mmCIF file of C-alpha atoms in Angstrom:
data_model
loop_
_atom_site.group_PDB
_atom_site.id
_atom_site.type_symbol
_atom_site.label_atom_id
_atom_site.label_comp_id
_atom_site.label_asym_id
_atom_site.label_seq_id
_atom_site.Cartn_x
_atom_site.Cartn_y
_atom_site.Cartn_z
ATOM 1 C CA MET A 1 -165.342 91.764 -42.806
ATOM 2 C CA GLY A 2 -164.437 94.092 -39.952
ATOM 3 C CA LYS A 3 -165.789 97.623 -39.908
ATOM 4 C CA THR A 4 -165.287 98.382 -43.583
ATOM 5 C CA ILE A 5 -168.491 98.782 -45.586
ATOM 6 C CA LYS A 6 -168.129 96.710 -48.734
ATOM 7 C CA ARG A 7 -170.137 97.914 -51.706
ATOM 8 C CA SER A 8 -170.626 94.539 -53.320
ATOM 9 C CA VAL A 9 -170.340 90.967 -52.131
ATOM 10 C CA LYS A 10 -170.911 87.916 -54.297
ATOM 11 C CA ILE A 11 -171.924 84.523 -52.966
ATOM 12 C CA VAL A 12 -171.911 81.662 -55.444
ATOM 13 C CA ALA A 13 -173.605 78.316 -54.928
ATOM 14 C CA THR A 14 -173.104 75.312 -57.164
ATOM 15 C CA ALA A 15 -175.086 72.110 -57.333
ATOM 16 C CA SER A 16 -173.598 70.680 -54.166
ATOM 17 C CA GLY A 17 -175.985 70.595 -51.228
ATOM 18 C CA ALA A 18 -173.328 71.771 -48.785
ATOM 19 C CA THR A 19 -172.591 74.875 -50.814
ATOM 20 C CA ARG A 20 -176.274 75.710 -51.235
ATOM 21 C CA ARG A 21 -176.739 75.410 -47.483
ATOM 22 C CA SER A 22 -173.782 77.746 -47.055
ATOM 23 C CA LEU A 23 -175.447 80.213 -49.416
ATOM 24 C CA ARG A 24 -178.596 80.273 -47.357
ATOM 25 C CA LEU A 25 -176.631 80.642 -44.138
ATOM 26 C CA HIS A 26 -174.629 83.579 -45.465
ATOM 27 C CA ALA A 27 -177.703 85.199 -46.972
ATOM 28 C CA GLY A 28 -179.452 85.039 -43.624
ATOM 29 C CA LYS A 29 -176.616 86.903 -41.931
ATOM 30 C CA LEU A 30 -176.351 89.819 -44.341
ATOM 31 C CA THR A 31 -176.580 93.241 -42.728
ATOM 32 C CA PRO A 32 -176.642 96.705 -44.321
ATOM 33 C CA MET A 33 -173.523 97.697 -42.390
ATOM 34 C CA VAL A 34 -171.614 94.982 -44.255
ATOM 35 C CA ALA A 35 -172.803 95.342 -47.827
ATOM 36 C CA LYS A 36 -174.571 97.925 -49.960
ATOM 37 C CA SER A 37 -175.444 95.381 -52.610
ATOM 38 C CA VAL A 38 -175.147 91.637 -52.737
ATOM 39 C CA ASP A 39 -175.236 89.091 -55.530
ATOM 40 C CA ILE A 40 -176.556 85.726 -54.403
ATOM 41 C CA VAL A 41 -175.979 83.453 -57.359
ATOM 42 C CA SER A 42 -176.854 79.837 -57.884
ATOM 43 C CA SER A 43 -175.940 78.042 -61.072
ATOM 44 C CA ILE A 44 -177.124 74.448 -61.206
ATOM 45 C CA LYS A 45 -175.959 72.582 -64.288
ATOM 46 C CA CYS A 46 -178.331 70.196 -65.998
ATOM 47 C CA ARG A 47 -177.909 66.565 -65.038
ATOM 48 C CA GLY A 48 -181.055 65.369 -66.786
ATOM 49 C CA LEU A 49 -184.622 66.549 -66.435
ATOM 50 C CA GLN A 50 -186.503 65.762 -63.278
ATOM 51 C CA VAL A 51 -190.114 66.610 -62.553
ATOM 52 C CA SER A 52 -190.884 67.318 -58.926
ATOM 53 C CA SER A 53 -194.553 66.917 -58.018
ATOM 54 C CA SER A 54 -194.604 64.712 -54.941
ATOM 55 C CA ASN A 55 -194.264 67.587 -52.457
ATOM 56 C CA LYS A 56 -197.438 68.784 -50.812
ATOM 57 C CA VAL A 57 -197.731 72.094 -52.612
ATOM 58 C CA LYS A 58 -200.384 73.644 -54.804
ATOM 59 C CA LYS A 59 -200.595 71.305 -57.814
ATOM 60 C CA MET A 60 -201.672 73.757 -60.524
ATOM 61 C CA SER A 61 -198.897 75.619 -62.347
ATOM 62 C CA LEU A 62 -198.936 78.434 -64.850
ATOM 63 C CA SER A 63 -198.956 77.355 -68.476
ATOM 64 C CA ARG A 64 -195.796 77.675 -70.577
ATOM 65 C CA ALA A 65 -197.889 78.947 -73.515
ATOM 66 C CA PHE A 66 -196.666 82.535 -73.174
ATOM 67 C CA GLU A 67 -193.057 81.400 -73.376
ATOM 68 C CA THR A 68 -193.537 79.035 -76.316
ATOM 69 C CA ARG A 69 -194.241 82.082 -78.513
ATOM 70 C CA TYR A 70 -190.596 83.037 -78.158
ATOM 71 C CA GLU A 71 -189.391 79.513 -78.824
ATOM 72 C CA ALA A 72 -191.270 79.705 -82.114
ATOM 73 C CA LYS A 73 -189.191 82.811 -82.923
ATOM 74 C CA GLY A 74 -185.954 80.889 -82.412
ATOM 75 C CA TYR A 75 -185.140 81.706 -78.787
ATOM 76 C CA THR A 76 -184.004 78.590 -76.953
ATOM 77 C CA THR A 77 -183.438 80.182 -73.544
ATOM 78 C CA LEU A 78 -185.991 82.269 -71.666
ATOM 79 C CA ILE A 79 -185.175 84.100 -68.447
ATOM 80 C CA GLY A 80 -187.935 85.361 -66.170
ATOM 81 C CA VAL A 81 -187.296 88.310 -63.853
ATOM 82 C CA ASP A 82 -189.199 89.653 -60.860
ATOM 83 C CA GLU A 83 -188.588 91.657 -57.705
ATOM 84 C CA ALA A 84 -189.709 91.652 -54.106
ATOM 85 C CA GLY A 85 -189.679 94.633 -51.782
ATOM 86 C CA ARG A 86 -190.281 97.794 -53.793
ATOM 87 C CA GLY A 87 -192.914 99.142 -51.419
ATOM 88 C CA PRO A 88 -191.563 98.576 -47.875
ATOM 89 C CA LEU A 89 -190.171 101.280 -45.610
ATOM 90 C CA ALA A 90 -187.358 98.988 -44.486
ATOM 91 C CA GLY A 91 -185.030 96.396 -45.917
ATOM 92 C CA PRO A 92 -183.621 95.681 -49.368
ATOM 93 C CA VAL A 93 -185.194 95.245 -52.752
ATOM 94 C CA VAL A 94 -184.500 91.742 -54.052
ATOM 95 C CA VAL A 95 -184.521 90.723 -57.707
ATOM 96 C CA ALA A 96 -184.382 87.176 -59.041
ATOM 97 C CA ALA A 97 -183.737 86.006 -62.584
ATOM 98 C CA CYS A 98 -184.672 82.419 -63.352
ATOM 99 C CA HIS A 99 -184.413 80.030 -66.286
ATOM 100 C CA VAL A 100 -186.558 76.898 -66.265
ATOM 101 C CA PRO A 101 -186.391 74.888 -69.515
ATOM 102 C CA ILE A 102 -189.732 74.682 -71.312
ATOM 103 C CA ASN A 103 -189.847 70.886 -71.016
ATOM 104 C CA VAL A 104 -189.426 70.993 -67.234
ATOM 105 C CA THR A 105 -192.557 71.018 -65.100
ATOM 106 C CA ILE A 106 -192.594 71.986 -61.441
ATOM 107 C CA ALA A 107 -196.011 71.747 -59.840
ATOM 108 C CA GLY A 108 -197.457 74.778 -58.073
ATOM 109 C CA ILE A 109 -195.542 77.611 -59.741
ATOM 110 C CA ASP A 110 -197.603 80.817 -59.695
ATOM 111 C CA ASP A 111 -197.401 84.442 -58.608
ATOM 112 C CA SER A 112 -195.742 84.384 -55.180
ATOM 113 C CA LYS A 113 -198.418 86.720 -53.790
ATOM 114 C CA LYS A 114 -201.054 84.061 -54.456
ATOM 115 C CA ILE A 115 -199.186 81.355 -52.547
ATOM 116 C CA LEU A 116 -199.160 80.838 -48.791
ATOM 117 C CA GLU A 117 -195.784 81.137 -47.075
ATOM 118 C CA PRO A 118 -195.320 77.398 -46.323
ATOM 119 C CA GLN A 119 -195.996 76.597 -49.994
ATOM 120 C CA ARG A 120 -193.621 79.325 -51.154
ATOM 121 C CA GLU A 121 -190.862 77.877 -49.003
ATOM 122 C CA LYS A 122 -191.377 74.405 -50.510
ATOM 123 C CA LEU A 123 -191.441 75.783 -54.041
ATOM 124 C CA PHE A 124 -188.295 77.783 -53.329
ATOM 125 C CA GLU A 125 -186.526 74.566 -52.360
ATOM 126 C CA LEU A 126 -187.844 72.780 -55.449
ATOM 127 C CA LEU A 127 -186.628 75.551 -57.736
ATOM 128 C CA THR A 128 -183.256 76.212 -56.156
ATOM 129 C CA ASN A 129 -182.392 72.518 -55.885
ATOM 130 C CA HIS A 130 -183.680 71.447 -59.306
ATOM 131 C CA PRO A 131 -180.821 70.241 -61.539
ATOM 132 C CA SER A 132 -182.198 72.007 -64.621
ATOM 133 C CA VAL A 133 -182.939 75.398 -63.074
ATOM 134 C CA THR A 134 -180.463 78.276 -63.255
ATOM 135 C CA TYR A 135 -181.129 81.394 -61.230
ATOM 136 C CA ALA A 136 -179.460 84.435 -59.742
ATOM 137 C CA VAL A 137 -180.507 86.877 -57.043
ATOM 138 C CA HIS A 138 -179.307 90.433 -56.529
ATOM 139 C CA VAL A 139 -180.010 92.373 -53.344
ATOM 140 C CA ASN A 140 -179.853 96.177 -53.189
ATOM 141 C CA SER A 141 -179.845 97.643 -49.687
ATOM 142 C CA ALA A 142 -181.866 100.499 -48.225
ATOM 143 C CA GLN A 143 -178.786 102.702 -48.501
ATOM 144 C CA ARG A 144 -178.465 101.977 -52.209
ATOM 145 C CA ILE A 145 -182.183 102.638 -52.668
ATOM 146 C CA ASP A 146 -181.788 106.015 -50.962
ATOM 147 C CA GLU A 147 -178.812 106.824 -53.198
ATOM 148 C CA ILE A 148 -180.375 106.151 -56.599
ATOM 149 C CA ASN A 149 -184.134 105.693 -55.814
ATOM 150 C CA ILE A 150 -186.170 102.505 -55.676
ATOM 151 C CA LEU A 151 -186.857 102.248 -59.409
ATOM 152 C CA GLN A 152 -183.203 102.570 -60.402
ATOM 153 C CA ALA A 153 -182.130 100.186 -57.633
ATOM 154 C CA THR A 154 -184.617 97.621 -58.929
ATOM 155 C CA LEU A 155 -183.546 98.026 -62.553
ATOM 156 C CA GLU A 156 -179.886 97.798 -61.542
ATOM 157 C CA SER A 157 -180.548 94.521 -59.743
ATOM 158 C CA MET A 158 -182.484 93.211 -62.737
ATOM 159 C CA THR A 159 -179.544 93.778 -65.066
ATOM 160 C CA LYS A 160 -177.054 92.160 -62.705
ATOM 161 C CA SER A 161 -179.157 89.073 -62.033
ATOM 162 C CA VAL A 162 -179.994 88.559 -65.720
ATOM 163 C CA ASN A 163 -176.374 88.960 -66.782
ATOM 164 C CA GLU A 164 -175.301 86.338 -64.257
ATOM 165 C CA VAL A 165 -177.829 83.784 -65.478
ATOM 166 C CA ALA A 166 -177.075 84.467 -69.143
ATOM 167 C CA GLU A 167 -173.343 84.169 -68.570
ATOM 168 C CA ARG A 168 -173.724 80.815 -66.897
ATOM 169 C CA LEU A 169 -176.072 79.478 -69.552
ATOM 170 C CA GLN A 170 -173.656 80.628 -72.291
ATOM 171 C CA GLN A 171 -176.444 81.013 -74.849
ATOM 172 C CA THR A 172 -176.845 84.778 -75.013
ATOM 173 C CA ASP A 173 -177.436 84.862 -78.790
ATOM 174 C CA LYS A 174 -180.610 82.785 -78.377
ATOM 175 C CA THR A 175 -181.769 84.190 -75.049
ATOM 176 C CA PHE A 176 -184.861 86.311 -74.417
ATOM 177 C CA VAL A 177 -185.730 88.016 -71.136
ATOM 178 C CA LEU A 178 -189.248 88.431 -69.741
ATOM 179 C CA VAL A 179 -189.513 91.061 -67.013
ATOM 180 C CA ASP A 180 -192.457 91.584 -64.702
ATOM 181 C CA GLY A 181 -193.896 95.099 -64.874
ATOM 182 C CA ASN A 182 -193.881 97.893 -67.424
ATOM 183 C CA LYS A 183 -190.238 99.001 -67.431
ATOM 184 C CA LEU A 184 -187.049 97.438 -68.741
ATOM 185 C CA PRO A 185 -183.503 98.239 -67.593
ATOM 186 C CA THR A 186 -181.791 100.453 -70.168
ATOM 187 C CA THR A 187 -178.529 98.666 -69.386
ATOM 188 C CA LEU A 188 -179.889 95.254 -70.357
ATOM 189 C CA GLU A 189 -178.102 94.070 -73.507
ATOM 190 C CA LEU A 190 -180.309 91.054 -74.221
ATOM 191 C CA PRO A 191 -183.628 91.292 -76.087
ATOM 192 C CA ALA A 192 -186.430 91.632 -73.563
ATOM 193 C CA GLU A 193 -190.086 92.392 -73.017
ATOM 194 C CA ALA A 194 -191.819 93.910 -70.014
ATOM 195 C CA VAL A 195 -194.965 91.965 -69.125
ATOM 196 C CA VAL A 196 -197.538 93.708 -66.952
ATOM 197 C CA LYS A 197 -198.664 91.285 -64.244
ATOM 198 C CA GLY A 198 -196.170 88.846 -65.688
ATOM 199 C CA ASP A 199 -195.877 86.977 -62.397
ATOM 200 C CA SER A 200 -199.434 85.733 -62.901
ATOM 201 C CA LYS A 201 -199.025 85.011 -66.631
ATOM 202 C CA VAL A 202 -195.521 83.699 -67.285
ATOM 203 C CA PHE A 203 -194.100 80.571 -65.648
ATOM 204 C CA SER A 204 -190.478 81.740 -65.532
ATOM 205 C CA ILE A 205 -191.438 85.137 -64.087
ATOM 206 C CA ALA A 206 -193.577 83.424 -61.449
ATOM 207 C CA ALA A 207 -190.632 81.176 -60.572
ATOM 208 C CA ALA A 208 -188.445 84.262 -60.185
ATOM 209 C CA SER A 209 -191.098 85.907 -58.015
ATOM 210 C CA ILE A 210 -191.016 82.965 -55.603
ATOM 211 C CA ILE A 211 -187.222 82.994 -55.354
ATOM 212 C CA ALA A 212 -187.132 86.764 -54.798
ATOM 213 C CA LYS A 213 -189.943 86.751 -52.242
ATOM 214 C CA VAL A 214 -188.599 83.891 -50.136
ATOM 215 C CA THR A 215 -185.059 85.291 -50.226
ATOM 216 C CA ARG A 216 -186.266 88.677 -49.016
ATOM 217 C CA ASP A 217 -188.562 87.235 -46.341
ATOM 218 C CA ARG A 218 -185.675 85.213 -44.927
ATOM 219 C CA LEU A 219 -183.485 88.305 -44.836
ATOM 220 C CA MET A 220 -186.194 90.278 -43.043
ATOM 221 C CA ARG A 221 -186.592 87.557 -40.426
ATOM 222 C CA GLU A 222 -182.869 87.833 -39.749
ATOM 223 C CA TYR A 223 -183.098 91.614 -39.538
ATOM 224 C CA ASP A 224 -185.905 91.159 -37.019
ATOM 225 C CA LYS A 225 -183.399 89.530 -34.678
ATOM 226 C CA GLN A 226 -181.146 92.564 -34.996
ATOM 227 C CA TYR A 227 -183.954 95.134 -34.713
ATOM 228 C CA PRO A 228 -186.736 93.366 -32.758
ATOM 229 C CA GLN A 229 -188.527 96.592 -31.825
ATOM 230 C CA TYR A 230 -190.052 96.966 -35.308
ATOM 231 C CA GLY A 231 -191.732 93.580 -35.806
ATOM 232 C CA LEU A 232 -190.004 93.044 -39.147
ATOM 233 C CA ALA A 233 -190.634 89.292 -39.141
ATOM 234 C CA GLN A 234 -194.365 89.974 -39.278
ATOM 235 C CA HIS A 235 -194.726 92.793 -41.827
ATOM 236 C CA LYS A 236 -191.384 92.383 -43.662
ATOM 237 C CA GLY A 237 -190.834 96.139 -43.602
ATOM 238 C CA TYR A 238 -194.089 97.163 -45.264
ATOM 239 C CA PRO A 239 -195.858 100.312 -43.960
ATOM 240 C CA THR A 240 -198.367 98.662 -41.638
ATOM 241 C CA ASN A 241 -199.854 100.586 -38.727
ATOM 242 C CA ALA A 242 -197.693 98.586 -36.321
ATOM 243 C CA HIS A 243 -194.532 99.403 -38.269
ATOM 244 C CA VAL A 244 -195.277 103.126 -38.576
ATOM 245 C CA THR A 245 -196.094 103.261 -34.863
ATOM 246 C CA ALA A 246 -192.804 101.531 -34.029
ATOM 247 C CA ILE A 247 -190.891 104.043 -36.142
ATOM 248 C CA ALA A 248 -192.589 106.918 -34.342
ATOM 249 C CA LYS A 249 -191.640 105.363 -31.005
ATOM 250 C CA HIS A 250 -188.117 104.090 -31.679
ATOM 251 C CA GLY A 251 -186.951 106.161 -34.628
ATOM 252 C CA ALA A 252 -185.423 104.796 -37.822
ATOM 253 C CA CYS A 253 -182.702 102.156 -37.911
ATOM 254 C CA ALA A 254 -179.969 101.225 -40.379
ATOM 255 C CA ILE A 255 -182.248 99.346 -42.767
ATOM 256 C CA HIS A 256 -184.947 102.005 -43.073
ATOM 257 C CA ARG A 257 -185.296 103.839 -46.377
ATOM 258 C CA MET A 258 -184.867 107.451 -45.374
ATOM 259 C CA THR A 259 -186.152 108.799 -48.705
ATOM 260 C CA PHE A 260 -189.528 107.112 -48.211
ATOM 261 C CA ALA A 261 -192.449 108.909 -46.569
ATOM 262 C CA PRO A 262 -192.938 109.198 -43.615
ATOM 263 C CA LEU A 263 -189.245 108.524 -42.942
ATOM 264 C CA LYS A 264 -188.029 111.462 -45.011
ATOM 265 C CA ALA A 265 -189.778 113.823 -42.594
ATOM 266 C CA LYS A 266 -187.089 115.612 -40.617
ATOM 267 C CA GLU A 267 -188.804 114.990 -37.316
ATOM 268 C CA VAL A 268 -188.287 111.218 -37.525
ATOM 269 C CA PRO A 269 -185.273 110.423 -35.315
ATOM 270 C CA LYS A 270 -182.737 107.713 -36.015
ATOM 271 C CA ALA A 271 -182.553 104.842 -33.579
ATOM 272 C CA LYS A 272 -179.403 104.477 -31.490
ATOM 273 C CA SER A 273 -178.706 101.160 -33.213
ATOM 274 C CA LEU A 274 -177.933 103.093 -36.393
ATOM 275 C CA LYS A 275 -174.715 104.290 -34.802
ATOM 276 C CA LYS A 276 -173.483 100.782 -34.165
ATOM 277 C CA ARG A 277 -171.126 99.006 -36.496
ATOM 278 C CA VAL A 278 -171.619 95.337 -37.207
ATOM 279 C CA THR A 279 -168.348 93.427 -37.288
#
């Protein structure tokens, strides 16, 4: 992409394994000097229902009872939405929107925070490779967060990821969106409900939470290779003592959120790496 900062990049993966692998490869190489926001979209068309339960993951899954209420009201398509990375000092906020048909069961789906990393990785693969699952991910960078604030960046990503899933499902008149938290994007055109602690109550939101969390963790591990002095692979950008100490020692880099305390303090220097352009 050269030295030009692109504001938006879209990566689309279809059902082919090669393309999905390409998606993950590209996602791992994203840097803030290349893109301010990124859509990582996967649309997997239904080729018949398959239940995946043989993998060694947590066997219990959230009930679909919450979602069946909306089916009873005539909605045939439910999209769950969740984010990862609102609280860190560094890195992007990542939002996933996910549709899993009610009659599809994937063992182990729960709030991503309740699942160990190895299990999350396995569930991520189950979800993103399942022939009946449609999902989209939108990534908003630290720069975008600083421009419009973390809440607006999150809501913006929610709208974009939901719109992508709805467009690919082509059933917008019978679609309902369930969003984790207590706020809905004002730009969302579909009927929706905010569900407090939805990632521990609603199957589709929990599925989205896993996709968002694993996507962000993978990005942060790649950023750790670029900025090894901060230990990003360990804390994923959250304000741990080790991270704050590293910022005090090395200054802030290109993926730090400069509007977040303590980074917004004027005495925090910027690391030399911030001046470098990634080509």
